[in-house]
């Protein structure tokens, strides 16, 4: 069964600290993996996409990694800011039937 | 560009009432979809459309209808509201849904619906 599992469910860190969010998937055949950021009261916005051949990709203070062998991805946030408080959703696309499978998200709280 | 626009932002209905959630996009995207988001659950696909005149069911279609008469608009109709339909509803569009094309979903800011 195609599944996307994210951990932790929620995370609280102090402003300026780093953190890493995890995403494990069992989607097959794998096409790509996206991380979305969802601010409170808003729709999700794409942060980055990882394809099969990519191991690491950065977008400002956000760095995503992908290990296609172990079917794991991580999103690392460096020097967190209050504006990073949001839910982060891992979404995996399958080549078959164009399916898009959503994780339940990690809720990140940045404290001043 | 406005992107994906959803109206209304908030709505309260009584059980049995019907209503339409509006969604419009100005990016000329062929693919449009409706999701519901409930606490502790991921986004779940209700209905989707790959172009004007074409609609299909997603994961949780019961109690909802859609139509796609134009590329821009994709309204979601609740036929007879039930408390189980209390949720936040998101409309999303994409240039392509094909995983091979790696196109992101562009989401609206949601409609928070409460059914009493």
mmCIF file of C-alpha atoms in Angstrom:
data_model
loop_
_atom_site.group_PDB
_atom_site.id
_atom_site.type_symbol
_atom_site.label_atom_id
_atom_site.label_comp_id
_atom_site.label_asym_id
_atom_site.label_seq_id
_atom_site.Cartn_x
_atom_site.Cartn_y
_atom_site.Cartn_z
ATOM 1 C CA UNK A 1 0.000 0.000 0.000
ATOM 2 C CA UNK A 2 1.298 3.446 -0.905
ATOM 3 C CA UNK A 3 1.971 5.370 2.294
ATOM 4 C CA UNK A 4 3.856 8.449 3.453
ATOM 5 C CA UNK A 5 4.797 8.689 7.128
ATOM 6 C CA UNK A 6 6.176 11.856 8.713
ATOM 7 C CA UNK A 7 7.903 12.368 12.018
ATOM 8 C CA UNK A 8 7.724 13.941 14.443
ATOM 9 C CA UNK A 9 4.051 14.936 14.503
ATOM 10 C CA UNK A 10 4.994 18.205 16.156
ATOM 11 C CA UNK A 11 8.189 19.954 17.130
ATOM 12 C CA UNK A 12 8.991 22.996 19.269
ATOM 13 C CA UNK A 13 12.367 24.729 18.989
ATOM 14 C CA UNK A 14 13.859 28.083 19.899
ATOM 15 C CA UNK A 15 14.416 30.737 17.280
ATOM 16 C CA UNK A 16 17.856 30.430 15.724
ATOM 17 C CA UNK A 17 18.143 26.680 16.281
ATOM 18 C CA UNK A 18 18.276 24.052 13.530
ATOM 19 C CA UNK A 19 15.842 21.181 13.079
ATOM 20 C CA UNK A 20 15.248 18.191 10.828
ATOM 21 C CA UNK A 21 11.915 16.755 9.745
ATOM 22 C CA UNK A 22 11.627 13.191 8.485
ATOM 23 C CA UNK A 23 9.547 11.544 5.748
ATOM 24 C CA UNK A 24 9.444 7.803 5.026
ATOM 25 C CA UNK A 25 7.490 6.441 2.092
ATOM 26 C CA UNK A 26 6.471 3.143 0.544
ATOM 27 C CA UNK A 27 5.231 4.609 -2.756
ATOM 28 C CA UNK A 28 6.087 2.580 -5.826
ATOM 29 C CA UNK A 29 6.999 3.169 -8.575
ATOM 30 C CA UNK A 30 8.512 6.386 -7.266
ATOM 31 C CA UNK A 31 8.419 9.518 -9.398
ATOM 32 C CA UNK A 32 9.262 12.463 -7.151
ATOM 33 C CA UNK A 33 8.904 13.849 -3.637
ATOM 34 C CA UNK A 34 7.875 17.369 -2.677
ATOM 35 C CA UNK A 35 7.963 19.269 0.562
ATOM 36 C CA UNK A 36 5.192 21.803 1.100
ATOM 37 C CA UNK A 37 4.953 24.508 3.765
ATOM 38 C CA UNK A 38 1.505 25.348 5.107
ATOM 39 C CA UNK A 39 1.140 28.490 7.188
ATOM 40 C CA UNK A 40 -1.826 28.676 9.569
ATOM 41 C CA UNK A 41 -4.987 29.569 7.684
ATOM 42 C CA UNK A 42 -3.338 29.252 4.279
ATOM 43 C CA UNK A 43 -2.946 26.622 1.613
ATOM 44 C CA UNK A 44 0.263 24.581 1.215
ATOM 45 C CA UNK A 45 3.066 26.051 -0.895
ATOM 46 C CA UNK A 46 5.750 23.967 -2.576
ATOM 47 C CA UNK A 47 9.244 24.362 -1.100
ATOM 48 C CA UNK A 48 11.251 21.888 -3.123
ATOM 49 C CA UNK A 49 11.044 18.796 -5.303
ATOM 50 C CA UNK A 50 13.332 15.781 -5.172
ATOM 51 C CA UNK A 51 13.637 13.357 -8.064
ATOM 52 C CA UNK A 52 15.116 9.872 -8.054
ATOM 53 C CA UNK A 53 18.611 10.986 -9.029
ATOM 54 C CA UNK A 54 18.872 13.874 -6.556
ATOM 55 C CA UNK A 55 20.372 13.459 -3.092
ATOM 56 C CA UNK A 56 20.365 17.015 -1.783
ATOM 57 C CA UNK A 57 18.706 20.271 -2.767
ATOM 58 C CA UNK A 58 18.716 23.622 -0.988
ATOM 59 C CA UNK A 59 16.233 26.491 -1.037
ATOM 60 C CA UNK A 60 17.617 29.241 1.173
ATOM 61 C CA UNK A 61 17.668 27.945 4.750
ATOM 62 C CA UNK A 62 15.801 24.787 3.734
ATOM 63 C CA UNK A 63 17.773 21.714 2.640
ATOM 64 C CA UNK A 64 16.007 18.569 1.494
ATOM 65 C CA UNK A 65 17.666 15.182 1.166
ATOM 66 C CA UNK A 66 16.493 11.998 -0.497
ATOM 67 C CA UNK A 67 17.704 8.431 -0.077
ATOM 68 C CA UNK A 68 15.814 6.473 -2.731
ATOM 69 C CA UNK A 69 17.293 3.180 -1.555
ATOM 70 C CA UNK A 70 15.879 3.445 1.965
ATOM 71 C CA UNK A 71 12.889 5.523 0.783
ATOM 72 C CA UNK A 72 13.559 8.328 3.217
ATOM 73 C CA UNK A 73 13.651 12.091 2.882
ATOM 74 C CA UNK A 74 14.465 14.832 5.341
ATOM 75 C CA UNK A 75 13.931 18.572 5.454
ATOM 76 C CA UNK A 76 16.570 20.468 7.415
ATOM 77 C CA UNK A 77 15.881 24.036 8.506
ATOM 78 C CA UNK A 78 18.909 26.119 9.443
ATOM 79 C CA UNK A 79 18.863 29.096 11.805
ATOM 80 C CA UNK A 80 15.114 28.944 12.300
ATOM 81 C CA UNK A 81 12.992 32.089 12.243
ATOM 82 C CA UNK A 82 9.574 32.815 13.708
ATOM 83 C CA UNK A 83 8.169 32.752 10.169
ATOM 84 C CA UNK A 84 9.163 29.078 9.888
ATOM 85 C CA UNK A 85 6.311 28.207 12.267
ATOM 86 C CA UNK A 86 4.041 26.149 10.023
ATOM 87 C CA UNK A 87 3.101 22.631 9.031
ATOM 88 C CA UNK A 88 5.445 20.857 6.646
ATOM 89 C CA UNK A 89 3.881 18.254 4.385
ATOM 90 C CA UNK A 90 5.732 15.545 2.481
ATOM 91 C CA UNK A 91 4.047 14.525 -0.774
ATOM 92 C CA UNK A 92 5.166 11.622 -2.950
ATOM 93 C CA UNK A 93 4.129 11.106 -6.560
ATOM 94 C CA UNK A 94 3.880 7.680 -8.153
ATOM 95 C CA UNK A 95 4.443 7.027 -11.830
ATOM 96 C CA UNK A 96 1.545 4.604 -12.010
ATOM 97 C CA UNK A 97 -1.938 6.217 -12.260
ATOM 98 C CA UNK A 98 -0.404 9.637 -11.493
ATOM 99 C CA UNK A 99 -1.156 9.166 -7.800
ATOM 100 C CA UNK A 100 -0.131 11.812 -5.279
ATOM 101 C CA UNK A 101 0.171 10.594 -1.687
ATOM 102 C CA UNK A 102 0.184 13.105 1.172
ATOM 103 C CA UNK A 103 1.818 12.708 4.550
ATOM 104 C CA UNK A 104 -0.037 14.013 7.603
ATOM 105 C CA UNK A 105 2.525 16.733 8.169
ATOM 106 C CA UNK A 106 4.817 17.917 10.944
ATOM 107 C CA UNK A 107 3.688 20.935 12.934
ATOM 108 C CA UNK A 108 6.702 23.143 13.722
ATOM 109 C CA UNK A 109 6.554 25.839 16.413
ATOM 110 C CA UNK A 110 9.389 28.357 16.686
ATOM 111 C CA UNK A 111 9.593 30.105 20.051
ATOM 112 C CA UNK A 112 11.251 33.528 20.446
ATOM 113 C CA UNK B 1 -1.590 36.857 -10.778
ATOM 114 C CA UNK B 2 -4.231 35.949 -8.195
ATOM 115 C CA UNK B 3 -3.435 32.225 -8.444
ATOM 116 C CA UNK B 4 -6.188 30.043 -6.951
ATOM 117 C CA UNK B 5 -9.080 31.910 -5.352
ATOM 118 C CA UNK B 6 -11.583 30.217 -3.056
ATOM 119 C CA UNK B 7 -14.806 31.655 -1.691
ATOM 120 C CA UNK B 8 -16.175 31.871 0.904
ATOM 121 C CA UNK B 9 -13.425 31.699 3.552
ATOM 122 C CA UNK B 10 -15.842 30.591 6.259
ATOM 123 C CA UNK B 11 -19.295 28.995 6.152
ATOM 124 C CA UNK B 12 -21.703 27.559 8.698
ATOM 125 C CA UNK B 13 -24.463 25.259 7.509
ATOM 126 C CA UNK B 14 -27.245 23.358 9.176
ATOM 127 C CA UNK B 15 -27.576 19.629 8.550
ATOM 128 C CA UNK B 16 -29.386 19.024 5.288
ATOM 129 C CA UNK B 17 -28.592 22.369 3.693
ATOM 130 C CA UNK B 18 -26.791 22.551 0.373
ATOM 131 C CA UNK B 19 -24.147 24.972 -0.818
ATOM 132 C CA UNK B 20 -21.430 25.505 -3.407
ATOM 133 C CA UNK B 21 -17.799 26.227 -2.660
ATOM 134 C CA UNK B 22 -16.266 28.304 -5.409
ATOM 135 C CA UNK B 23 -12.784 27.885 -6.878
ATOM 136 C CA UNK B 24 -11.198 29.852 -9.693
ATOM 137 C CA UNK B 25 -7.655 29.890 -11.101
ATOM 138 C CA UNK B 26 -6.051 32.303 -13.554
ATOM 139 C CA UNK B 27 -2.978 30.249 -14.498
ATOM 140 C CA UNK B 28 -4.629 28.349 -17.368
ATOM 141 C CA UNK B 29 -4.042 25.068 -15.554
ATOM 142 C CA UNK B 30 -5.742 22.011 -16.968
ATOM 143 C CA UNK B 31 -5.753 20.059 -13.715
ATOM 144 C CA UNK B 32 -7.930 21.132 -10.786
ATOM 145 C CA UNK B 33 -8.863 19.291 -7.628
ATOM 146 C CA UNK B 34 -10.638 19.511 -4.293
ATOM 147 C CA UNK B 35 -9.208 18.251 -1.003
ATOM 148 C CA UNK B 36 -10.463 18.185 2.529
ATOM 149 C CA UNK B 37 -8.122 18.549 5.492
ATOM 150 C CA UNK B 38 -9.110 17.205 8.901
ATOM 151 C CA UNK B 39 -7.085 17.279 12.141
ATOM 152 C CA UNK B 40 -4.616 14.406 12.352
ATOM 153 C CA UNK B 41 -5.189 13.389 8.752
ATOM 154 C CA UNK B 42 -3.446 14.237 5.531
ATOM 155 C CA UNK B 43 -5.132 16.027 2.679
ATOM 156 C CA UNK B 44 -7.690 13.722 1.071
ATOM 157 C CA UNK B 45 -8.763 14.021 -2.545
ATOM 158 C CA UNK B 46 -12.504 14.510 -3.100
ATOM 159 C CA UNK B 47 -12.839 15.100 -6.865
ATOM 160 C CA UNK B 48 -10.554 16.194 -9.641
ATOM 161 C CA UNK B 49 -10.627 17.343 -13.247
ATOM 162 C CA UNK B 50 -8.014 17.051 -15.986
ATOM 163 C CA UNK B 51 -9.722 19.559 -18.246
ATOM 164 C CA UNK B 52 -12.983 21.325 -19.074
ATOM 165 C CA UNK B 53 -15.855 18.861 -19.286
ATOM 166 C CA UNK B 54 -13.923 16.073 -17.532
ATOM 167 C CA UNK B 55 -14.292 15.183 -13.858
ATOM 168 C CA UNK B 56 -13.511 12.114 -11.796
ATOM 169 C CA UNK B 57 -13.838 10.862 -8.246
ATOM 170 C CA UNK B 58 -11.059 10.901 -5.739
ATOM 171 C CA UNK B 59 -10.633 9.118 -2.424
ATOM 172 C CA UNK B 60 -13.678 10.543 -0.574
ATOM 173 C CA UNK B 61 -16.302 11.650 -3.145
ATOM 174 C CA UNK B 62 -19.544 10.718 -1.359
ATOM 175 C CA UNK B 63 -21.802 13.685 -0.628
ATOM 176 C CA UNK B 64 -20.044 16.005 -3.087
ATOM 177 C CA UNK B 65 -20.563 16.931 -6.729
ATOM 178 C CA UNK B 66 -18.351 18.872 -9.124
ATOM 179 C CA UNK B 67 -18.518 20.244 -12.643
ATOM 180 C CA UNK B 68 -15.935 21.817 -14.938
ATOM 181 C CA UNK B 69 -17.609 23.951 -17.581
ATOM 182 C CA UNK B 70 -14.583 26.226 -18.048
ATOM 183 C CA UNK B 71 -10.824 25.864 -17.570
ATOM 184 C CA UNK B 72 -10.887 28.546 -14.857
ATOM 185 C CA UNK B 73 -13.677 27.380 -12.533
ATOM 186 C CA UNK B 74 -14.199 24.202 -10.533
ATOM 187 C CA UNK B 75 -17.061 24.528 -8.003
ATOM 188 C CA UNK B 76 -17.694 21.928 -5.316
ATOM 189 C CA UNK B 77 -21.299 21.269 -4.333
ATOM 190 C CA UNK B 78 -22.452 19.799 -1.061
ATOM 191 C CA UNK B 79 -25.807 18.195 -1.775
ATOM 192 C CA UNK B 80 -27.128 17.718 1.773
ATOM 193 C CA UNK B 81 -24.632 18.808 4.416
ATOM 194 C CA UNK B 82 -23.794 16.454 7.270
ATOM 195 C CA UNK B 83 -21.717 17.084 10.435
ATOM 196 C CA UNK B 84 -19.100 14.653 9.049
ATOM 197 C CA UNK B 85 -18.444 17.203 6.302
ATOM 198 C CA UNK B 86 -17.159 19.746 8.818
ATOM 199 C CA UNK B 87 -13.650 20.350 7.533
ATOM 200 C CA UNK B 88 -11.318 22.741 5.763
ATOM 201 C CA UNK B 89 -11.625 22.462 1.997
ATOM 202 C CA UNK B 90 -8.780 23.278 -0.374
ATOM 203 C CA UNK B 91 -8.906 23.729 -4.105
ATOM 204 C CA UNK B 92 -5.672 23.114 -6.007
ATOM 205 C CA UNK B 93 -4.573 23.398 -9.604
ATOM 206 C CA UNK B 94 -1.569 22.229 -11.576
ATOM 207 C CA UNK B 95 -0.149 22.497 -15.049
ATOM 208 C CA UNK B 96 -0.110 18.723 -15.060
ATOM 209 C CA UNK B 97 -0.926 15.972 -12.652
ATOM 210 C CA UNK B 98 1.477 13.567 -14.268
ATOM 211 C CA UNK B 99 4.304 12.609 -11.971
ATOM 212 C CA UNK B 100 6.564 12.654 -14.990
ATOM 213 C CA UNK B 101 6.061 16.376 -15.403
ATOM 214 C CA UNK B 102 6.918 17.287 -11.806
ATOM 215 C CA UNK B 103 4.431 20.152 -11.688
ATOM 216 C CA UNK B 104 3.552 21.450 -8.218
ATOM 217 C CA UNK B 105 0.038 21.847 -6.922
ATOM 218 C CA UNK B 106 -1.039 25.461 -6.380
ATOM 219 C CA UNK B 107 -3.493 25.697 -3.495
ATOM 220 C CA UNK B 108 -6.096 28.257 -2.570
ATOM 221 C CA UNK B 109 -6.319 29.454 1.030
ATOM 222 C CA UNK B 110 -9.202 27.196 1.923
ATOM 223 C CA UNK B 111 -12.823 27.341 3.024
ATOM 224 C CA UNK B 112 -13.527 26.445 6.654
ATOM 225 C CA UNK B 113 -16.915 24.736 6.756
ATOM 226 C CA UNK B 114 -18.871 23.908 9.899
ATOM 227 C CA UNK B 115 -22.023 21.807 9.736
ATOM 228 C CA UNK B 116 -24.225 21.871 12.835
#
